[in-house]
CSV table of C-alpha atoms in Angstrom, one decimal:
chain,number,residue,atom,x,y,z
Z,27,MET,CA,92.8,62.3,84.5
Z,28,SER,CA,93.6,62.8,80.8
Z,29,SER,CA,90.7,63.7,78.5
Z,30,LEU,CA,90.1,62.0,75.2
Z,31,ASN,CA,90.6,63.9,71.9
Z,32,PRO,CA,87.4,64.8,70.0
Z,33,LEU,CA,87.9,61.9,67.5
Z,34,SER,CA,88.2,59.3,70.3
Z,35,GLN,CA,85.1,60.9,72.0
Z,36,LEU,CA,83.2,60.5,68.7
Z,37,LEU,CA,84.2,56.8,68.5
Z,38,GLU,CA,83.2,56.3,72.1
Z,39,ALA,CA,79.7,57.8,71.4
Z,40,ALA,CA,79.2,55.5,68.4
Z,41,PHE,CA,80.2,52.4,70.4
Z,42,PHE,CA,77.7,53.3,73.1
Z,43,ALA,CA,74.9,54.0,70.6
Z,44,ALA,CA,75.5,50.7,68.7
Z,45,ASN,CA,74.4,47.3,70.0
Z,46,ARG,CA,76.9,45.4,67.9
Z,47,PRO,CA,80.5,45.6,66.9
Z,48,LEU,CA,81.4,48.4,64.5
Z,49,THR,CA,83.9,47.8,61.7
Z,50,LEU,CA,86.7,50.0,60.8
Z,51,ASP,CA,84.8,51.1,57.7
Z,52,GLU,CA,81.9,52.2,59.8
Z,53,LEU,CA,84.2,54.0,62.2
Z,54,GLU,CA,85.8,55.8,59.3
Z,55,GLY,CA,82.4,56.9,58.1
Z,56,LEU,CA,81.8,58.8,61.4
Z,57,GLU,CA,84.3,61.5,60.3
Z,58,PRO,CA,84.9,61.6,56.6
Z,59,GLU,CA,87.6,64.3,57.0
Z,60,ALA,CA,89.8,62.0,59.1
Z,61,ALA,CA,92.3,59.6,57.5
Z,62,PRO,CA,92.1,55.9,58.3
Z,63,ALA,CA,95.3,56.2,60.3
Z,64,GLU,CA,93.8,58.9,62.4
Z,65,ILE,CA,90.8,56.7,63.2
Z,66,ARG,CA,93.2,53.9,64.2
Z,67,THR,CA,95.1,56.2,66.4
Z,68,ALA,CA,91.9,57.5,68.0
Z,69,LEU,CA,90.7,53.9,68.6
Z,70,ASP,CA,94.1,53.0,70.2
Z,71,GLU,CA,93.7,56.1,72.5
Z,72,LEU,CA,90.2,55.0,73.5
Z,73,ARG,CA,91.5,51.4,74.3
Z,74,GLU,CA,94.3,52.8,76.4
Z,75,HIS,CA,91.9,55.1,78.2
Z,76,TYR,CA,89.9,52.2,79.4
Z,77,ASP,CA,92.9,49.9,79.9
Z,78,PHE,CA,94.9,52.2,82.1
Z,79,GLY,CA,92.1,54.4,83.7
Z,80,GLY,CA,90.7,51.8,86.1
Z,81,HIS,CA,87.5,51.2,84.1
Z,82,SER,CA,85.2,48.2,84.2
Z,83,ILE,CA,84.7,48.3,80.5
Z,84,GLU,CA,87.1,47.8,77.6
Z,85,VAL,CA,87.3,48.1,73.8
Z,86,VAL,CA,87.3,44.5,72.4
Z,87,GLU,CA,88.0,43.4,68.8
Z,88,ILE,CA,85.2,40.9,68.2
Z,89,GLY,CA,83.1,39.6,65.4
Z,90,GLY,CA,85.1,41.4,62.7
Z,91,GLY,CA,84.7,44.8,64.4
Z,92,PHE,CA,85.1,46.6,67.7
Z,93,GLN,CA,82.8,47.0,70.7
Z,94,ILE,CA,82.8,48.3,74.2
Z,95,LEU,CA,82.1,45.5,76.6
Z,96,THR,CA,82.1,44.8,80.3
Z,97,ARG,CA,85.3,43.3,81.5
Z,98,PRO,CA,85.0,39.5,82.2
Z,99,ALA,CA,85.7,40.0,85.9
Z,100,PHE,CA,82.3,41.8,86.3
Z,101,ALA,CA,80.2,39.7,83.8
Z,102,ALA,CA,78.9,37.2,86.4
Z,103,ALA,CA,77.7,39.9,88.8
Z,104,VAL,CA,76.0,41.8,86.0
Z,105,GLU,CA,74.3,38.6,84.9
Z,106,ARG,CA,73.2,37.8,88.4
Z,107,ALA,CA,71.5,41.2,88.6
Z,108,HIS,CA,69.7,40.5,85.4
Z,109,ALA,CA,71.1,43.7,84.0
Z,110,MET,CA,71.8,42.0,80.6
Z,111,GLN,CA,69.1,41.4,78.0
Z,112,ARG,CA,69.5,37.8,77.1
Z,113,GLN,CA,67.9,35.8,74.2
Z,114,PRO,CA,66.4,32.4,75.0
Z,115,ARG,CA,68.9,29.6,75.0
Z,116,LEU,CA,69.4,27.5,72.0
Z,117,SER,CA,68.2,23.9,72.1
Z,118,ALA,CA,70.7,21.0,71.9
Z,119,ALA,CA,69.6,20.3,68.3
Z,120,THR,CA,70.2,23.9,67.3
Z,121,LEU,CA,73.6,24.0,68.9
Z,122,GLU,CA,74.6,20.8,67.2
Z,123,THR,CA,73.6,22.2,63.8
Z,124,LEU,CA,75.3,25.5,64.5
Z,125,ALA,CA,78.6,23.7,65.4
Z,126,THR,CA,78.3,21.6,62.3
Z,127,ILE,CA,78.0,24.7,60.1
Z,128,ALA,CA,80.8,26.5,62.0
Z,129,TYR,CA,83.3,23.8,61.4
Z,130,ARG,CA,82.1,22.6,57.9
Z,131,GLN,CA,81.1,25.9,56.2
Z,132,PRO,CA,80.3,26.4,53.5
Z,133,VAL,CA,78.0,23.4,54.0
Z,134,GLY,CA,74.6,22.4,52.5
Z,135,ARG,CA,71.5,21.1,54.2
Z,136,ALA,CA,72.0,17.5,52.8
Z,137,GLU,CA,75.5,17.3,54.4
Z,138,ILE,CA,74.2,18.7,57.7
Z,139,GLU,CA,71.4,16.2,57.8
Z,140,GLU,CA,73.8,13.3,56.8
Z,141,ILE,CA,76.0,14.3,59.8
Z,142,ARG,CA,73.1,14.7,62.3
Z,143,GLY,CA,71.0,11.9,60.9
Z,144,VAL,CA,67.8,13.9,61.1
Z,145,ASN,CA,65.9,16.5,59.2
Z,146,SER,CA,67.3,20.0,59.9
Z,147,GLY,CA,65.0,22.3,58.0
Z,148,GLY,CA,63.3,23.8,61.1
Z,149,VAL,CA,66.6,24.2,62.9
Z,150,LEU,CA,68.2,26.0,60.0
Z,151,ARG,CA,65.3,28.4,59.9
Z,152,THR,CA,65.7,29.1,63.6
Z,153,LEU,CA,69.4,29.8,63.2
Z,154,GLN,CA,68.7,32.2,60.3
Z,155,GLU,CA,66.0,34.0,62.3
Z,156,ARG,CA,68.4,34.4,65.2
Z,157,GLY,CA,71.0,35.9,62.8
Z,158,LEU,CA,73.6,33.2,63.5
Z,159,ILE,CA,73.8,31.7,60.0
Z,160,GLU,CA,73.2,32.9,56.5
Z,161,VAL,CA,73.2,31.6,52.9
Z,162,ILE,CA,76.7,32.3,51.5
Z,163,GLY,CA,76.4,30.7,48.1
Z,164,ARG,CA,75.2,27.7,46.1
Z,165,SER,CA,76.9,24.3,45.6
Z,166,GLU,CA,77.8,23.1,42.1
Z,167,ALA,CA,76.1,19.8,42.9
Z,168,LEU,CA,72.8,18.7,41.2
Z,169,GLY,CA,70.1,21.2,41.9
Z,170,ARG,CA,72.7,23.8,43.2
Z,171,PRO,CA,71.6,23.6,46.8
Z,172,LEU,CA,72.1,26.5,49.2
Z,173,LEU,CA,75.3,26.7,51.2
Z,174,TYR,CA,75.3,28.0,54.8
Z,175,GLY,CA,77.9,29.8,56.8
Z,176,THR,CA,78.0,31.6,60.2
Z,177,THR,CA,77.6,35.4,60.6
Z,178,PRO,CA,79.5,38.1,62.4
Z,179,LEU,CA,76.9,37.8,65.2
Z,180,PHE,CA,78.0,34.2,65.7
Z,181,LEU,CA,81.6,35.4,66.3
Z,182,GLU,CA,80.3,38.2,68.6
Z,183,LEU,CA,78.3,35.8,70.8
Z,184,LEU,CA,81.2,33.4,71.1
Z,185,GLY,CA,83.5,36.3,71.9
Z,186,ILE,CA,86.0,35.6,69.1
Z,187,ASN,CA,87.2,37.7,66.2
Z,188,ASP,CA,87.7,35.0,63.6
Z,189,LEU,CA,86.7,31.4,62.8
Z,190,ALA,CA,90.3,30.5,63.2
Z,191,ASP,CA,89.9,31.2,66.9
Z,192,LEU,CA,87.4,28.3,67.3
Z,193,PRO,CA,88.8,25.4,69.3
Z,194,ARG,CA,90.4,22.8,67.1
Z,195,ALA,CA,88.6,19.4,66.7
Z,196,GLU,CA,91.3,17.6,68.7
Z,197,GLU,CA,91.0,20.1,71.6
Z,198,LEU,CA,87.2,19.5,71.7
Z,199,THR,CA,87.8,15.7,71.8
Z,200,ILE,CA,89.9,16.1,74.9
Z,201,ALA,CA,87.6,18.6,76.5
Z,202,LEU,CA,84.5,16.4,76.0
Z,203,GLN,CA,86.1,13.3,77.5
Z,204,PRO,CA,84.4,12.2,80.8
Z,205,HIS,CA,86.3,13.1,83.9
Z,206,ARG,CA,88.2,10.2,85.5
Z,207,PRO,CA,89.5,10.7,89.0
Z,208,GLU,CA,93.2,10.0,89.2
Z,209,PRO,CA,94.1,6.9,91.3
Z,210,GLU,CA,95.7,7.7,94.6
Z,211,PRO,CA,99.4,6.9,94.9
Z,212,GLU,CA,100.1,3.5,96.4
Z,213,GLY,CA,102.7,4.9,98.8
Z,214,ASP,CA,100.2,7.3,100.5
Z,215,ALA,CA,97.6,4.6,100.8
Z,216,ALA,CA,100.0,2.3,102.5
Z,217,GLY,CA,101.1,5.0,104.9
Z,218,PHE,CA,97.5,5.8,105.8
Z,219,ALA,CA,96.8,2.1,106.5
Z,220,SER,CA,99.9,2.0,108.7
Z,221,VAL,CA,98.7,5.0,110.8
Z,222,GLU,CA,95.2,3.5,111.2
Z,223,GLU,CA,96.6,0.2,112.4
Z,224,GLY,CA,98.9,1.9,114.8
């Protein structure tokens, strides 16, 4: 089995020590003597090491950085064994607010409450405490209200690298439609009746 070069080993150690994705800037800070291209090459070598060495983990570009994660094929078994540290689930109201911010950002509290039809102050606080949203500016409207946006942790938890990877609104509309069983072809039904009668 091929061994990793020292720079790839250094990146590997940093990934295991971190509990979040590491950006290229952070990886470059590990070895100031190395050029950015050398860091990229070491990262590619580490990815290939896991991809072609029969490993159950992989280097994934996620949330604006890179992280070593369990391959999806093993995720269900690991979760069943309670080997993962999980945060409490978000409530329906919190998820609704988070989706509103994800698709409308930068967005202010007034617009969020207009869309949801209820006060959202407590939900916004919860999402900020969980690190899923943050204040990203102020509106030019009267009173200059705060504007909210999602954080890199939001992308990380969704397993995507960029907001452009979110499902489009029309895709969600189709996915959320209730399932309707397809009617059986008339020819087959007629044939079944014929057999029963015979």
